Coordinates of C-alpha atoms and ligand atoms in Angstrom, one line a residue:
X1 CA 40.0 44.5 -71.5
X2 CA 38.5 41.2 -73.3
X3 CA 39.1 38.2 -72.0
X4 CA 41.3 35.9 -74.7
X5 CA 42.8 32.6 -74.9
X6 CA 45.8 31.8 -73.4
X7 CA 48.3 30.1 -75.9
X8 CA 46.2 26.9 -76.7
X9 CA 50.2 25.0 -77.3
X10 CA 50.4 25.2 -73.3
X11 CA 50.6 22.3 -70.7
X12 CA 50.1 22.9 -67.2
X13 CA 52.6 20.7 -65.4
X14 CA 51.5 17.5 -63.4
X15 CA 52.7 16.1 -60.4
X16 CA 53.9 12.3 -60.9
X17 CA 53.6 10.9 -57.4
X18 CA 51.0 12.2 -54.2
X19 CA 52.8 12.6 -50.8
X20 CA 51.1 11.3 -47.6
X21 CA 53.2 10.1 -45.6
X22 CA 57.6 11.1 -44.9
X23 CA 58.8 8.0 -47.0
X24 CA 57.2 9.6 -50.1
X25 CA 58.9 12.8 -50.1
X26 CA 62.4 13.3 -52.5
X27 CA 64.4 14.0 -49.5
X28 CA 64.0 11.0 -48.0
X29 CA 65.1 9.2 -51.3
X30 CA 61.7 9.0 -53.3
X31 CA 61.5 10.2 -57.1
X32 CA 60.9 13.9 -57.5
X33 CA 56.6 15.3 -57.5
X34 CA 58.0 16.7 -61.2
X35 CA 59.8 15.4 -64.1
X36 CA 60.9 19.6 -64.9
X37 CA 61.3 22.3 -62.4
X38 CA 58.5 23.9 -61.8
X39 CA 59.0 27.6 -61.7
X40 CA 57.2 30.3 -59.4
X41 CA 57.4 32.6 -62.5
X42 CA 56.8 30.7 -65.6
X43 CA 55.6 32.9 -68.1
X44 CA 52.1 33.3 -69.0
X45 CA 51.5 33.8 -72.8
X46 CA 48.6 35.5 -74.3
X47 CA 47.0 34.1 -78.3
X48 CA 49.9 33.9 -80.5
X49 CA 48.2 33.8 -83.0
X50 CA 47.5 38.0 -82.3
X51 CA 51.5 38.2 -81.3
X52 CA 52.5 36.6 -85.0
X53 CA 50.0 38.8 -86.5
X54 CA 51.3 41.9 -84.7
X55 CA 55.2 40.9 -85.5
X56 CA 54.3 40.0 -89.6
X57 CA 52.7 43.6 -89.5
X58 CA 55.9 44.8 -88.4
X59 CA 58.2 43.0 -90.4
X60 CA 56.1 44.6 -93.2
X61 CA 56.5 48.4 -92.3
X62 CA 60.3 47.3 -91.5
X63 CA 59.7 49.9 -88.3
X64 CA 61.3 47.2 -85.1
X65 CA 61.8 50.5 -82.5
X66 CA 62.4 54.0 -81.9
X67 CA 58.6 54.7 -80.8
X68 CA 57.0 52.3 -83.4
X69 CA 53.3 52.3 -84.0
X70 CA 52.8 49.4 -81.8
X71 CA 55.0 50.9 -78.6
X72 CA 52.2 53.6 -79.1
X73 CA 49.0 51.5 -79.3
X74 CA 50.4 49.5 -76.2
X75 CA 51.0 53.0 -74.7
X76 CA 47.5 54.2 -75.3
X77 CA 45.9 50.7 -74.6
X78 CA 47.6 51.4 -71.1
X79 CA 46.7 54.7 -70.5
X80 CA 42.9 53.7 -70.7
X81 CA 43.1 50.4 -68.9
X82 CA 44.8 52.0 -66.0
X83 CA 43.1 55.0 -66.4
X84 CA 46.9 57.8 -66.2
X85 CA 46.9 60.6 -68.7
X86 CA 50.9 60.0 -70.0
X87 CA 52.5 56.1 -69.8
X88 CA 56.0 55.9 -71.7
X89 CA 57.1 52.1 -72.4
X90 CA 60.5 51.3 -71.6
X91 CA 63.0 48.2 -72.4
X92 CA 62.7 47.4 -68.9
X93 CA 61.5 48.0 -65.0
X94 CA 65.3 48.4 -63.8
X95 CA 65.9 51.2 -66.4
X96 CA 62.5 52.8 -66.2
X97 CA 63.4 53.4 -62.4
X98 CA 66.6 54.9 -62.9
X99 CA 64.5 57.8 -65.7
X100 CA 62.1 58.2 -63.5
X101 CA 64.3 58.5 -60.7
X102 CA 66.5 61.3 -62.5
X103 CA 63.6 63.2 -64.0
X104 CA 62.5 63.5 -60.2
X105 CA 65.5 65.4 -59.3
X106 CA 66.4 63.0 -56.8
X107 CA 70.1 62.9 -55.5
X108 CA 72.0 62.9 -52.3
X109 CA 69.5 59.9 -50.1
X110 CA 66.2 58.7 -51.2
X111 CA 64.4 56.3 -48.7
X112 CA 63.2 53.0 -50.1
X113 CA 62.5 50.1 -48.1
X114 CA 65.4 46.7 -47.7
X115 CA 62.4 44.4 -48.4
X116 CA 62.1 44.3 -52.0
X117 CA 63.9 43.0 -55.7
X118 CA 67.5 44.4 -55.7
X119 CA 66.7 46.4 -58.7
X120 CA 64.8 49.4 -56.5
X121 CA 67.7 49.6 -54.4
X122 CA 70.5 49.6 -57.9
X123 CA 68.5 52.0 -60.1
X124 CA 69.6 54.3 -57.4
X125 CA 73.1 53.2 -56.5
X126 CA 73.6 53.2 -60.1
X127 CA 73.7 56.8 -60.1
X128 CA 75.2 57.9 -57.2
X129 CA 72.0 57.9 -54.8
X130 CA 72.6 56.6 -51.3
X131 CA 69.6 53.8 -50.7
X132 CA 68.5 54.7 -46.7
X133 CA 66.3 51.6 -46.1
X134 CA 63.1 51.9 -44.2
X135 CA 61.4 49.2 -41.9
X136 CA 58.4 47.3 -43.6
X137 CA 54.9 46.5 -42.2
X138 CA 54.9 42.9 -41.1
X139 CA 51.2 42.1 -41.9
X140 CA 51.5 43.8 -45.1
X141 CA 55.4 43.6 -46.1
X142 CA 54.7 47.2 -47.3
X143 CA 57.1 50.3 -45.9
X144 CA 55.8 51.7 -42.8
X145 CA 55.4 55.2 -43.1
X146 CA 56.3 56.2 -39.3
X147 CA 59.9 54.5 -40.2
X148 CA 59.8 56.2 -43.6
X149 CA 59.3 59.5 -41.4
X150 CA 62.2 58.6 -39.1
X151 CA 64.9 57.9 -41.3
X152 CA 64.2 61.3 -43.1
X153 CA 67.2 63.5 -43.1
X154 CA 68.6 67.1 -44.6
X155 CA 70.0 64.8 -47.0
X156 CA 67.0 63.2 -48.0
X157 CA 65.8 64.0 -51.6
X158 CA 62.7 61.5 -52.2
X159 CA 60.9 58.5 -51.2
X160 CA 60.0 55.2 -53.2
X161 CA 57.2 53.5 -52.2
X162 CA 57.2 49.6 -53.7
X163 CA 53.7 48.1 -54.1
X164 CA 54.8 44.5 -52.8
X165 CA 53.2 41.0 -54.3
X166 CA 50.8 43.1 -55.8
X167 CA 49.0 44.7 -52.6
X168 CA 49.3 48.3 -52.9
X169 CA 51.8 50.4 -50.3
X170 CA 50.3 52.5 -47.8
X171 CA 50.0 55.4 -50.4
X172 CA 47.9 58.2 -48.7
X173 CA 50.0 58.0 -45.7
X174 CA 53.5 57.8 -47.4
X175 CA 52.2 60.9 -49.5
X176 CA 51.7 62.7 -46.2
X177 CA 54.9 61.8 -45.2
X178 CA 56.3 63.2 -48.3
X179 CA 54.0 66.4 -48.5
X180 CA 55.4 67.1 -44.7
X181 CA 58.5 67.3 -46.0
X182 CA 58.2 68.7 -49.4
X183 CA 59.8 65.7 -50.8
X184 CA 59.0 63.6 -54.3
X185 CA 57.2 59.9 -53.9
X186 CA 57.1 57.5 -56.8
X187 CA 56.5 53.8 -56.9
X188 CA 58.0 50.9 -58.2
X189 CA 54.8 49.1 -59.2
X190 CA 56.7 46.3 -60.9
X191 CA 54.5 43.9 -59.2
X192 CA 51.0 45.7 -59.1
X193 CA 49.8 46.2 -62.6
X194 CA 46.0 45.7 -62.3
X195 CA 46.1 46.1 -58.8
X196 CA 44.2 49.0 -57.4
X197 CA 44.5 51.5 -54.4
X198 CA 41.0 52.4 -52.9
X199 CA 39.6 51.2 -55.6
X200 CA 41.5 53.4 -58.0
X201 CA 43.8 51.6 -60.5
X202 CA 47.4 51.6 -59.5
X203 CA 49.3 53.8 -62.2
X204 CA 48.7 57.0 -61.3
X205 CA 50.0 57.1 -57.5
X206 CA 52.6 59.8 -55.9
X207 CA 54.8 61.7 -58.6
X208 CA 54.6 58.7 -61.0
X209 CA 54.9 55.1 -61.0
X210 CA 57.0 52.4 -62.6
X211 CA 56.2 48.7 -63.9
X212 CA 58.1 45.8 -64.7
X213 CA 56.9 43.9 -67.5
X214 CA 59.6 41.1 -67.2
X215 CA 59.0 37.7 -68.5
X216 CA 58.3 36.4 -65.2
X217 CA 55.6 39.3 -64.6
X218 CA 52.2 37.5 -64.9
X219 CA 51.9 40.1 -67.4
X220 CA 55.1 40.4 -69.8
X221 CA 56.5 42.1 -72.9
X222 CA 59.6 39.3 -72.7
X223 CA 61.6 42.2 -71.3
X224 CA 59.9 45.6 -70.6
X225 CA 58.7 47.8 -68.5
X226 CA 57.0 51.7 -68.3
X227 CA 56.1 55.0 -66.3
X228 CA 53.1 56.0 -66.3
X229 CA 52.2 59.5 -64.6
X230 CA 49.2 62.6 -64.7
X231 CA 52.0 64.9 -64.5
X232 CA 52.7 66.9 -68.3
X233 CA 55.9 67.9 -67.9
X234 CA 57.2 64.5 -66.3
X235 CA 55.8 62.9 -68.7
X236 CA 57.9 65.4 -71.2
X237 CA 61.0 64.6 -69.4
X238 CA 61.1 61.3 -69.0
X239 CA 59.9 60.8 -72.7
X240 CA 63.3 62.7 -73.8
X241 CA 65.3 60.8 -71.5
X242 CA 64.2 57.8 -72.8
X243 CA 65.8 58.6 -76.1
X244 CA 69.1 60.1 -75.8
X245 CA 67.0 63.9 -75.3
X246 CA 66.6 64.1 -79.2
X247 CA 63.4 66.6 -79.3
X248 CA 63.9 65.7 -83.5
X249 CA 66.6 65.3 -85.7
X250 CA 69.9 66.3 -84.9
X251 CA 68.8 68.3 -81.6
X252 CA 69.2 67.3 -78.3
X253 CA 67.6 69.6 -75.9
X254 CA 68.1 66.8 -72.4
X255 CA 70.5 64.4 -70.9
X256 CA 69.4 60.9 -71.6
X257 CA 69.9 56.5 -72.5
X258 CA 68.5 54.5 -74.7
X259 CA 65.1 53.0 -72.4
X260 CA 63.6 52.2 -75.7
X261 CA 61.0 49.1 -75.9
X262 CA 61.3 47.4 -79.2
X263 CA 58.2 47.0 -81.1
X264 CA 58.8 43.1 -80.8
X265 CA 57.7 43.4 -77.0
X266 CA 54.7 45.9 -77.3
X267 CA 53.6 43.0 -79.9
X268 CA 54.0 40.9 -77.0
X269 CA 52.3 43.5 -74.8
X270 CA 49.7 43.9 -76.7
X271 CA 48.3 40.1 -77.3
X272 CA 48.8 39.1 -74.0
X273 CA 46.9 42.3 -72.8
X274 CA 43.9 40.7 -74.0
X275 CA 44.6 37.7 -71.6
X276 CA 45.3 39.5 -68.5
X277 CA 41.7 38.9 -67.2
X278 CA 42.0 35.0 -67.7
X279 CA 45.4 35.0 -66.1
X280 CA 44.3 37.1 -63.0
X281 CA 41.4 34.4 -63.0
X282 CA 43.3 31.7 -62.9
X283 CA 46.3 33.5 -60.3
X284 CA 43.3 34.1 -58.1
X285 CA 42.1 30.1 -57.8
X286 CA 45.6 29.1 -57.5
X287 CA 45.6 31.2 -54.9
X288 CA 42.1 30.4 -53.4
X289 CA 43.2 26.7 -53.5
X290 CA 46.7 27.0 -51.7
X291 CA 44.9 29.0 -49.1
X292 CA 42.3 26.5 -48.8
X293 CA 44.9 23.3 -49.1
X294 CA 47.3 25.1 -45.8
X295 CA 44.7 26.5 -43.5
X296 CA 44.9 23.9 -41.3
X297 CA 48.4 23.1 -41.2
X298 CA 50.1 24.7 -38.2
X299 CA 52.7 27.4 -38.2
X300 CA 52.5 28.1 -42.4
X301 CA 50.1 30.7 -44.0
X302 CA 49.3 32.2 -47.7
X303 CA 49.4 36.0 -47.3
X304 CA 46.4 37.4 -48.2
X305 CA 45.7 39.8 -50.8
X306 CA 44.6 43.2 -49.4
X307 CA 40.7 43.4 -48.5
X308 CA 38.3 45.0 -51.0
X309 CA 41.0 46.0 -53.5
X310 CA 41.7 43.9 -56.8
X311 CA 45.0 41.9 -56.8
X312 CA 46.7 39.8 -60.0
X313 CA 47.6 37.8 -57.2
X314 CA 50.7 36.9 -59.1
X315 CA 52.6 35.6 -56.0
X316 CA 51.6 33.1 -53.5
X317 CA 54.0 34.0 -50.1
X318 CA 53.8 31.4 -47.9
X319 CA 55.2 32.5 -44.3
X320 CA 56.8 30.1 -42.0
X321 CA 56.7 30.7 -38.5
X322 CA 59.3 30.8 -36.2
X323 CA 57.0 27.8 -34.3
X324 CA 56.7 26.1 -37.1
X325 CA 58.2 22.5 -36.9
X326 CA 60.8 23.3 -39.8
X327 CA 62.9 26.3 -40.5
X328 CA 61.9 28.0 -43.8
X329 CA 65.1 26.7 -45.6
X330 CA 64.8 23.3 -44.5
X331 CA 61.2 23.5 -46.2
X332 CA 62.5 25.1 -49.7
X333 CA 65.4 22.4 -49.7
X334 CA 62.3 19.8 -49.1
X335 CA 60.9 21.5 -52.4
X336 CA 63.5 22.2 -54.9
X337 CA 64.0 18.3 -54.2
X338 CA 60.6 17.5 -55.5
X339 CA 61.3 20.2 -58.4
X340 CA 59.8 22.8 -56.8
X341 CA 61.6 25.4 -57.4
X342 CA 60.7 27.6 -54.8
X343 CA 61.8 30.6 -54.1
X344 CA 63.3 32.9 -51.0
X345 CA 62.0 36.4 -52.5
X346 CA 63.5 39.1 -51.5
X347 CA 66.4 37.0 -48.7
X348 CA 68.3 38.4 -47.7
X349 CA 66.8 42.1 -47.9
X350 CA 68.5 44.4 -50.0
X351 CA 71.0 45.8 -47.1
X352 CA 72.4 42.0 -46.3
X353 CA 73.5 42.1 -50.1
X354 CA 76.9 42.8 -50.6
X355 CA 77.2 46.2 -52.0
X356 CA 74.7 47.9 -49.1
X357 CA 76.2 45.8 -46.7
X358 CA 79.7 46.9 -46.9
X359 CA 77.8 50.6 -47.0
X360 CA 75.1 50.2 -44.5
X361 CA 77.1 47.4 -41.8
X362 CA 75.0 48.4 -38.8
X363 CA 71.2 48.9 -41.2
X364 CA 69.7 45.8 -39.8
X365 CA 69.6 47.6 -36.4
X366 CA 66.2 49.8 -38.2
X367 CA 65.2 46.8 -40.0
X368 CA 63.9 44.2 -37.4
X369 CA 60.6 43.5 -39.7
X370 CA 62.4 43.1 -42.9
X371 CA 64.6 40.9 -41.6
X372 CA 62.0 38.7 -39.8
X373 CA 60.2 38.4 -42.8
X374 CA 62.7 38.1 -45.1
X375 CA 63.7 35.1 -43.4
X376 CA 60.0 33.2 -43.3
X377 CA 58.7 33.7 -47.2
X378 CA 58.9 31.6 -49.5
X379 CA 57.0 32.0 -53.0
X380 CA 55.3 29.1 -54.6
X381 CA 54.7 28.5 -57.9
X382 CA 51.7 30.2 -59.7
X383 CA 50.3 31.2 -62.8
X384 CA 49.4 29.1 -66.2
X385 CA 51.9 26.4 -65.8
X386 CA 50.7 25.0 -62.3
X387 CA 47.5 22.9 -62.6
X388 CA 45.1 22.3 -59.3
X389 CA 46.8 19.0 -59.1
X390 CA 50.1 20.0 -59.2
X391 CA 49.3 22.5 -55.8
X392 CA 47.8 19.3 -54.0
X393 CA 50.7 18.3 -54.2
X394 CA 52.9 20.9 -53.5
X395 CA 50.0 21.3 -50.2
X396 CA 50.8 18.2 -49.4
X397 CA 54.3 18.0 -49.4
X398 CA 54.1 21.0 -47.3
X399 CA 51.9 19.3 -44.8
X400 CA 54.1 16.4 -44.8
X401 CA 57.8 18.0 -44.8
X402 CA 56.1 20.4 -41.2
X403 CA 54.3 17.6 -39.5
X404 CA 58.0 15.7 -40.2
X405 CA 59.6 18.8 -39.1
X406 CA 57.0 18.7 -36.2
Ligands
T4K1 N1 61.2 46.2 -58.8 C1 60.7 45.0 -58.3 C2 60.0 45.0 -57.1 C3 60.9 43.8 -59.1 O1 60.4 42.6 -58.6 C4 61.7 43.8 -60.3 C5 61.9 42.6 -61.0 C6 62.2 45.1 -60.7 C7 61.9 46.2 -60.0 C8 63.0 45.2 -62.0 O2 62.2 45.0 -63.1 P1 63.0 44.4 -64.5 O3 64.2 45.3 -64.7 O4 63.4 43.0 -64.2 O5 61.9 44.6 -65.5 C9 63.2 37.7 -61.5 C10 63.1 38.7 -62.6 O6 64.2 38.7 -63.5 C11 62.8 40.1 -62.2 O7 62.3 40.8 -63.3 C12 61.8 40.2 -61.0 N2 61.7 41.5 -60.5 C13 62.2 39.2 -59.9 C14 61.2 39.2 -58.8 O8 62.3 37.9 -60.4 P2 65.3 36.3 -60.6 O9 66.7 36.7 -60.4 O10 64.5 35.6 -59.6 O11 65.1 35.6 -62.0 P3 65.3 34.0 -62.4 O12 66.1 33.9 -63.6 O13 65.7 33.2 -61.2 O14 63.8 33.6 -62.8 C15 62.7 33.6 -61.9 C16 61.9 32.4 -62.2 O15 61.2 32.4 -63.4 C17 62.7 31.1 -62.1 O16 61.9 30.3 -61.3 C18 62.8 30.7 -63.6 C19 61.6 31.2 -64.2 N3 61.7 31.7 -65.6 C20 62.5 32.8 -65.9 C21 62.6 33.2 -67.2 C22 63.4 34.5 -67.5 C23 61.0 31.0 -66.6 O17 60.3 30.0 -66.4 N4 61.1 31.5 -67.9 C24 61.8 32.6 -68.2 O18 61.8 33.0 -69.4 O19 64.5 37.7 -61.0

């Protein structure tokens, strides 16, 4: 991948005040460290100048979708960058779950861990699956595969591994989980592309693997997302399901949807592509530099990225201890008053959300991880749009608003 410019139009945002002191913070009636909210996922966007180029090509051939010649550049362009012999683009991560899902034969119970975007849990709701949620790692905030083994039952049809924050899951020990049991593994890897696992890119993990190129992904198509897989006849599946089983005109030869990406986002896709070593640059000193701003403030901490493996680093979590001077939700009220709109990924856990909850009333008794770290993150904002400045002060308020607490 060559490095690119990101969009030249862009403004990172700038804080208008610096906080030292309790009488300078928003909640205690000062003016907000923003004029606009500042996001945690503001999207990054690669050289226009190769989008509009991409989308006049295509307004010219009058060809917007139905596997268009740019869907299968941005296809192949994956394929090589992450190194997987089949990768089918989709219109989205949610949707590219639920094909990949049903082109594993998976029914009945699949295990999938509470600690993650509500979407792993739907794509399998959605069609009749029963989600049986697994306790996570707390140093990692990965699935634990000795709790994946134990809620494994004759009902249990597959497992779904979700690469978290962009550190990889425990995959070699969840695939030994699954091999004991003759069970399917894929991943939702919505938040890991460009990560690696032992070195090797992640993409090509367990049965197959799904990503999420959403708007807010520091690498988006607007909306989109894609499975990407070694296995042939996967591959074969899940490209018929994708549209509606036609294997040519007028014959239908599989069940399927429409999980179509337009040509509009693989334009997208493509030109930011070229950016996504710049943006994993600029992820990774945002990072460096909360790390560096919190060390020494007591009872807060930036997860780290996993040791010796490359990250995107596309989300700062910040965990607040439970002897910390504030409760986590006192801290994110301090923020989103200072326009920082922080943000309590993935509260409540997916089995304290309504529909699992009314399913699953007596879950959390299996979940005592998820739920203590479900309720101590909180995500900070990251990418192009935040300048060094603007996290000094978002450090500093955090120092401020704990000591306060303190
Ligand atoms: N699996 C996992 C582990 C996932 O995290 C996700 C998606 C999926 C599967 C499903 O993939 P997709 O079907 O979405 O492709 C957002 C995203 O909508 C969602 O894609 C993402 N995970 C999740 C972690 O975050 P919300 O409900 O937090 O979205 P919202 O509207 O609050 O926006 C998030 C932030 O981004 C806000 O701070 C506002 C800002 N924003 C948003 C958009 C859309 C912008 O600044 N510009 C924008 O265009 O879910």
């Amino acid at each position: 991948m060559n490095a690119a410019p990101i969009s030249p139009a862009y403004v990172p945002a700038q804080p208008e005040k610096s906080v030292t002191k309790p009488g300078d913070l928003a909640i205690a009636g000062a003016p907000p460290a923003f004029a606009a909210p500042l996001h945690v996922g503001g999207p990054n966007v690669g050289d226009r100048e190769v989008f509009l180029r991409h989308v006049g090509d295509m307004f010219d051939r009058r060809w917007f979708s139905n596997n268009g010649p740019l869907v299968q550049q941005f296809e192949q362009r994956l394929c090589e960058d992450l190194g997987v012999r089949h990768c089918i683009a989709m219109c989205n991560g949610t949707v590219a779950l639920e094909i990949a899902i049903r082109a594993l034969g998976m029914e009945g119970e699949v295990i999938v861990p509470s600690y993650t975007f509500i979407a792993t849990a739907h794509a399998l709701h959605w069609q009749g699956i029963t989600p049986v949620f697994a306790d996570i790692d707390p140093a990692t905030h990965a699935l634990d595969p000795l709790a994946v083994r134990r809620m494994i039952t004759p009902r249990t049809s597959g497992i779904i591994g979700v690469h978290l924050w962009g550190r990889p899951a425990p995959a070699d020990e969840l695939q030994k989980v699954a091999d004991d049991h003759g069970l399917p593994l894929m991943f939702d890897a919505a938040h890991a592309f460009g990560c690696t696992y032992k070195g090797r890119k992640v993409g090509s993990l367990g049965q197959c693997e799904v990503f999420s190129f959403h708007a807010t992904k520091f690498f988006n198509t607007f909306e989109g997302g894609a499975v990407t897989t070694n296995d042939d006849e996967l591959a074969e599946a899940i490209r018929l399901m994708r549209n509606f089983g036609f294997a040519g005109y007028d014959n239908v030869i599989h069940p399927g949807t429409n999980g179509k990406m337009v040509e509009i986002c693989a334009a997208m896709g493509l030109a930011n592509l070229d950016a996504v070593p710049e943006i994993v640059r600029i992820n990774q000193h945002n990072h460096a530099l909360y790390s560096a701003h919190l060390v020494d403030v007591p009872g807060v901490s930036i997860l780290p990225m996993s040791e010796g493996e490359e990250s995107n680093f596309q989300y700062v979590v910040l965990e607040v201890s439970e002897d910390a001077g504030v409760t986590r939700d006192a801290l994110v009220e301090a923020l989103h008053a200072e326009n920082i709109l922080a943000r309590k990924y993935f509260w409540p856990g997916c089995h304290r959300m309504k529909p699992y909850r009314e399913m699953f009333p007596h879950a959390g008794l299996v979940l005592p991880e998820t739920i203590r770290v479900a309720d101590r993150v909180v995500i900070l904002p990251t990418g192009t749009s935040v300048s060094a400045e603007a996290i000094a002060t978002i450090c500093s308020i955090i120092r401020v608003v704990v000591e306060r607490g303190a």
